[in-house]
Each structure stands twice: as structure tokens, then as C-alpha cells.
CSV table of C-alpha atoms in Angstrom, one decimal:
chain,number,residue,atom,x,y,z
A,104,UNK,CA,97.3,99.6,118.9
A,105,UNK,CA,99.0,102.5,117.1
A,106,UNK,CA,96.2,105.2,116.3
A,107,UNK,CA,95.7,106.8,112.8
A,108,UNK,CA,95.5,110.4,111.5
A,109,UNK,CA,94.2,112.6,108.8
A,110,UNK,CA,95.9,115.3,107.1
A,111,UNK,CA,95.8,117.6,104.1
A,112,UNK,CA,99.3,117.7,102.3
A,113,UNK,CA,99.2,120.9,100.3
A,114,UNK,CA,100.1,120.2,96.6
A,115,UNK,CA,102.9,122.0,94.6
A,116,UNK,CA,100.1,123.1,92.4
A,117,UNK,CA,97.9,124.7,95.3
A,118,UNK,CA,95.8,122.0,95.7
A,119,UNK,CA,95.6,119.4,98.7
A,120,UNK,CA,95.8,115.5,98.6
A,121,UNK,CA,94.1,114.2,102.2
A,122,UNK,CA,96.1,111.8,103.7
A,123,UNK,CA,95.7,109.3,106.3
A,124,UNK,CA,98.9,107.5,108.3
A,125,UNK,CA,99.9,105.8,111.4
A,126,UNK,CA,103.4,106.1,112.8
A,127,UNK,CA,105.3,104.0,114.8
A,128,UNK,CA,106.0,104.4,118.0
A,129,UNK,CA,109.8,103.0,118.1
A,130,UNK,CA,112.4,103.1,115.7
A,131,UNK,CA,111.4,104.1,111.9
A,132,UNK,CA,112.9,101.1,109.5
A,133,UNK,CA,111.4,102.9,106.6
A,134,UNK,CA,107.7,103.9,104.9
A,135,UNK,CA,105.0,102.1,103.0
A,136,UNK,CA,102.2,103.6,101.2
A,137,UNK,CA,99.1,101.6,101.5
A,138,UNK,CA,96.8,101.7,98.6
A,139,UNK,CA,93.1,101.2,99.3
A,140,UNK,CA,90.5,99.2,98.1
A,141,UNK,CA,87.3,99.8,96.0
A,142,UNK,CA,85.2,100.9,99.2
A,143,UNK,CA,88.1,103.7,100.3
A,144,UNK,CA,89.8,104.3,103.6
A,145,UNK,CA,87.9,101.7,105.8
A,146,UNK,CA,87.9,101.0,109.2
A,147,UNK,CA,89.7,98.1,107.5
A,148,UNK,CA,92.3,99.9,105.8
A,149,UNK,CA,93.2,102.6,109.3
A,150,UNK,CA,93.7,98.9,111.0
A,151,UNK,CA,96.1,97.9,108.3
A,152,UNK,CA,97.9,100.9,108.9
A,153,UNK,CA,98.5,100.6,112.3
A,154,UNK,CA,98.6,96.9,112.3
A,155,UNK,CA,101.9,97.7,109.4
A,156,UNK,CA,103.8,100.9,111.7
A,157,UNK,CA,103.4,98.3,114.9
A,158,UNK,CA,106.2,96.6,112.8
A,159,UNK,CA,108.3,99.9,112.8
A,160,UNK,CA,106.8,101.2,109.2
A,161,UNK,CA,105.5,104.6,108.9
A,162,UNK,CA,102.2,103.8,107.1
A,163,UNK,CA,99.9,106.3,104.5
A,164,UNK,CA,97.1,106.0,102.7
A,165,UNK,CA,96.3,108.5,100.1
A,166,UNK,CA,92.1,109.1,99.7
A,167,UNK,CA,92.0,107.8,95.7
A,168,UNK,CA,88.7,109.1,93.8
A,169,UNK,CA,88.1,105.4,92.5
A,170,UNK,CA,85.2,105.5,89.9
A,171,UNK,CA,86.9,106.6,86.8
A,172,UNK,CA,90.5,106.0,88.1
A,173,UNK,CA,93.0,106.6,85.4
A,174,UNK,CA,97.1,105.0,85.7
A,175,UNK,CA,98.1,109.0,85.6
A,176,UNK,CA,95.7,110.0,88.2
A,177,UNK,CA,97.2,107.0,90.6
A,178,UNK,CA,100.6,107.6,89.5
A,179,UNK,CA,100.5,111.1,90.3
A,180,UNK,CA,99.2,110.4,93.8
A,181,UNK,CA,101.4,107.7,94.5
A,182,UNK,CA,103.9,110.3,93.9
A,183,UNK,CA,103.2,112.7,95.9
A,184,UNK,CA,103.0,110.2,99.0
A,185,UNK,CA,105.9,109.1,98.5
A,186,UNK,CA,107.1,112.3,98.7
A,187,UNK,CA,105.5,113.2,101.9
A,188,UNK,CA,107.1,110.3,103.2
A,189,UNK,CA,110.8,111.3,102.4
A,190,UNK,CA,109.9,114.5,104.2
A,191,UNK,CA,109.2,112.9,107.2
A,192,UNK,CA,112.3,111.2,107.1
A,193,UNK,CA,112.4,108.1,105.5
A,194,UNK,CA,115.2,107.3,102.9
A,195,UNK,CA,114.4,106.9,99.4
A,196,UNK,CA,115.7,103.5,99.3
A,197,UNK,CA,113.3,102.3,102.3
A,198,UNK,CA,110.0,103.3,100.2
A,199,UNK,CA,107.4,100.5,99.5
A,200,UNK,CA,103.8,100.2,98.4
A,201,UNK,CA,101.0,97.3,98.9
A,202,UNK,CA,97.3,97.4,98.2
A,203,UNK,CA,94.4,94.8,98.6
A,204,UNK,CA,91.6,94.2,96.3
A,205,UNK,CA,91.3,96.9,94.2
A,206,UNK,CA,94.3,99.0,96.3
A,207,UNK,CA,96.5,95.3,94.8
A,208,UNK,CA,95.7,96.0,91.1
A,209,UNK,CA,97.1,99.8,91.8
A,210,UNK,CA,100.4,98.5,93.8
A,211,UNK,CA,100.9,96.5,90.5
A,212,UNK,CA,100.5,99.1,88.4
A,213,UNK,CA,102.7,101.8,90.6
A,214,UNK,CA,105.8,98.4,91.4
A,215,UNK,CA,105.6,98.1,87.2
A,216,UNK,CA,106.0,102.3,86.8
A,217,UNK,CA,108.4,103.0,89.8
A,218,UNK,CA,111.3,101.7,91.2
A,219,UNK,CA,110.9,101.0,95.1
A,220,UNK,CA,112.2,98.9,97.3
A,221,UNK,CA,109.5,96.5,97.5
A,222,UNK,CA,106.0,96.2,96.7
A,223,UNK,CA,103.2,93.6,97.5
A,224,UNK,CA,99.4,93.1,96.4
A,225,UNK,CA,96.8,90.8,97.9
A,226,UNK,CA,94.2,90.4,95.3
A,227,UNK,CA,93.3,92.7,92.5
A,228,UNK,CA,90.4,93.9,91.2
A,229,UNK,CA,90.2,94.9,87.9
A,230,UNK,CA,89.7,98.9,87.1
A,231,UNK,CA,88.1,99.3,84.0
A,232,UNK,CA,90.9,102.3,83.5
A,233,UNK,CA,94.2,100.3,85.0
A,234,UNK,CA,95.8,97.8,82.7
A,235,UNK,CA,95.0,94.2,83.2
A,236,UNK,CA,97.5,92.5,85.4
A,237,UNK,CA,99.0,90.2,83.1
A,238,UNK,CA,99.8,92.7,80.4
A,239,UNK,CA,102.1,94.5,83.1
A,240,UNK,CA,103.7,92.3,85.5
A,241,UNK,CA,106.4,91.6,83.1
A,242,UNK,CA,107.6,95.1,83.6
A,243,UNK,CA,107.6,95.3,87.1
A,244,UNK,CA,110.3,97.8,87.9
A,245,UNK,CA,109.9,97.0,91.9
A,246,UNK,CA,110.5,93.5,93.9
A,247,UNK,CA,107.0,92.3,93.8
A,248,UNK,CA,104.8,89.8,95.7
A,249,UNK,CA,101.5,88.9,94.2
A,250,UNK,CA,99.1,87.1,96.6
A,251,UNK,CA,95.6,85.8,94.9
A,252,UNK,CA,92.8,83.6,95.4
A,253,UNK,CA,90.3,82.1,93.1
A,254,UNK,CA,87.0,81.4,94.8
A,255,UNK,CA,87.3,77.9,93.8
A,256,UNK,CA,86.8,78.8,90.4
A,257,UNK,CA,89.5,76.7,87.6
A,258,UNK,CA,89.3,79.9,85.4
A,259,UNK,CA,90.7,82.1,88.2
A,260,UNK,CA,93.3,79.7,89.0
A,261,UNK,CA,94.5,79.9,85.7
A,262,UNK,CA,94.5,83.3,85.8
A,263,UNK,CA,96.7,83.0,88.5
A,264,UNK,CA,99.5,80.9,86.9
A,265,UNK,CA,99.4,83.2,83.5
A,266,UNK,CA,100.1,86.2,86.3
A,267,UNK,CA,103.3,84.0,87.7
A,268,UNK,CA,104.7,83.3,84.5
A,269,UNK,CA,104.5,86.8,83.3
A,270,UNK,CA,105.8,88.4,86.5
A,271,UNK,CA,109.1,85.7,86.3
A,272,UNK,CA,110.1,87.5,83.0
A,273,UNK,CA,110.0,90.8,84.9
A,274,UNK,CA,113.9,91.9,85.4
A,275,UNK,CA,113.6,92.5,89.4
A,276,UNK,CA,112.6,89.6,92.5
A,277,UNK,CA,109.0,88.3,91.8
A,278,UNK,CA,106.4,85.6,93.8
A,279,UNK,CA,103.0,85.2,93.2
A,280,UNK,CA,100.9,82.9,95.3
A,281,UNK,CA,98.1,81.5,93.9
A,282,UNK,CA,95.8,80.2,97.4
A,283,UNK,CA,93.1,77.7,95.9
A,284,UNK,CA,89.5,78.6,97.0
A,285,UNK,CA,90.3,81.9,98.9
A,286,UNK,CA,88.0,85.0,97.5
A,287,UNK,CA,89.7,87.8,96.5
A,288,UNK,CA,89.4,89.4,99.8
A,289,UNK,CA,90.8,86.6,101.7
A,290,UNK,CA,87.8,87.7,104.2
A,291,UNK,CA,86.4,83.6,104.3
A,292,UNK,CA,89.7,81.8,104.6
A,293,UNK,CA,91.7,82.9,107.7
A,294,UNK,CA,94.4,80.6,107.4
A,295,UNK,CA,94.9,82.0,104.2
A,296,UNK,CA,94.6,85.5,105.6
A,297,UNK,CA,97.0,84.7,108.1
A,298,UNK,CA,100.1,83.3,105.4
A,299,UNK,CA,99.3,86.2,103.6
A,300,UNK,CA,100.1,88.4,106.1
A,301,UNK,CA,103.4,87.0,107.5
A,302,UNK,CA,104.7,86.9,103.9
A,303,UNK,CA,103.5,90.2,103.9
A,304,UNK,CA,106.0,91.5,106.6
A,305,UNK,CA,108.4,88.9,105.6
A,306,UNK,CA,108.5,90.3,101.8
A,307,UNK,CA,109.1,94.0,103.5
A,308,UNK,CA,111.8,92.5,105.8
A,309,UNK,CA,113.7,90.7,102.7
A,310,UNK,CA,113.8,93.7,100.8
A,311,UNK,CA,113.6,96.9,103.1
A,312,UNK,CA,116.5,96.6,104.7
């Protein structure tokens, strides 16, 4: 398995945004920034990265402050990852962001600011200081797949379907899957993991190319 690194990527302000990536170890077909969930950069999230370059994609991870997380403050970040990442070589037009749980809510909200080449979020949790996800996916900016379970719960299902019909009025290529009785986390439904991943790389194949 590809390993993962830490670096500090000095600022044009002075100051220094630590970032964590994993390269790959063969041809570079292009760079996703990984987004991370409530908890931080996890175990979970370096094995993400290197699970992602293994299919050719230099993987980052900028270390988000996440209590009190405004839409500027993620922006700004998001920015300046991407950034790093066209400094390292890949082309503009081969940039694309994903996030789970909490790291999904902020690949929403970056795919509705920015225009990449794809973007993908498995689960969101809500951030009292991001929008809700339904008052943004109509203006998703970035070809966007949406992946979400509802813990078996009818109110989060129909969560779910309000979040598909307001992504199909967005004016780029949207999905959302809704899987019925997978937690947000997909942790307790492995078959459910498992789709979610291959449409993962599948998404990134479609429309980083």
C-alpha cells in the first residue's frame, strides 16, 4: 500500500497549512483533495488516501480546524490545496475533491463554489456554519456525485430525494444515491461501502479524463 506524508505548505501570507498526501507510484492521471471528516485526519482518512493514489491520483488532505468551521475558512483552504497540487504537477483541468461524513458536506459546499473536474461526497454531516445541503446543490458549479444513507429512518430518506431533485436543477452532471438503511458512515453496511467506492473511482474516471 502506497504510504502517506505530512508537510507544512508555507502560505502567501507567512503562515503554514499542514498537509497530509500520498502519491502514486506510477503514472499521475491527475489530483484529488480529500476532505476529512468530523474526527480529522484518521488512520481512516491516510488509508483513503493511499487506497485513491493506488488508482494513479495524487491524494491531499488539508488538517481543517472543524469546531466553528465557517464556508470562507474551507474555501480558503480548499484553495490553497489545490494550489499545492498544480505545483506538483497536475493540470488544472484534472483537479477533484470528495469528502465523507462531515469532509461530504464540505466537498458539496467547495463542487457548488468552484469549478473542478469532478467532485464526490459520501454522507454529510451537517456543520452548524456550512449551508444545509439542499439549499446548495442546485448551484453546483462541479460534476457532482452525492452518495447517502438514512439509517433506516423515512425522514432521512426523504431527505435524500429533496437533495436529488435539487442537485438535477444544478447546470453541470449530477447523481445522488440514496442507499436505504446504511448510516451515514457506511461503517455497518459493507456492500453498500463497497458500491460506494467503485462509483467513487468510476465518477473520477468519467470525468477526470
Amino acid at each position: 500500500m502506497t504510504s502517506t506524508s505530512t508537510v507544512d505548505y508555507q502560505r502567501t501570507d507567512g503562515a503554514t497549512l499542514r498537509l497530509t498526501f500520498s502519491e502514486p507510484e506510477g503514472a499521475l492521471r491527475g489530483g484529488l483533495v480529500v476532505l476529512h471528516e468530523a474526527d480529522g485526519v484518521t488512520e481512516g482518512v491516510k488509508l483513503l488516501l493511499a487506497s485513491l493514489a493506488t488508482e494513479g491520483w495524487l491524494t491531499v488532505t488539508p488538517h481543517l480546524e472543524n469546531e466553528e468551521l465557517t464556508q470562507q475558512d474551507l474555501l480558503e483552504a480548499t484553495d490553497r490545496t489545490l494550489a499545492w497540487l498544480v505545483e506538483r504537477g497536475v493540470q488544472a483541468d484534472l483537479l477533484g475533491v470528495m469528502g465523507f461524513d462531515l469532509g461530504g458536506t464540505a466537498a458539496l459546499v467547495v463542487a457548488s463554489h468552484r469549478r473542478l473536474g469532478a467532485a464526490v461526497s459520501v454522507g454529510g454531516q451537517q456543520a452548524a456554519e456550512l449551508p444545509a445541503l439542499v439549499e446548495i446543490a442546485g448551484k453546483l458549479t462541479s460534476p457532482w456525485l452525492g452518495m447517502y444513507g438514512d439509517a433506516g429512518d423515512e425522514a432521512g430518506g426523504a431527505d435524500v430525494e429533496r437533495l436529488r431533485d435539487a442537485a438535477a436543477s444544478a447546470n453541470v452532471a449530477t447523481n445522488v444515491v440514496h442507499y436505504p438503511g446504511a448510516n451515514h458512515r457506511f461503517d455497518a453496511d459493507p456492500g453498500a461501502a463497497a458500491e460506494a467506492w467503485q462509483r467513487t473511482l468510476n465518477w473520477f474516471d468519467a470525468h477526470l479524463r
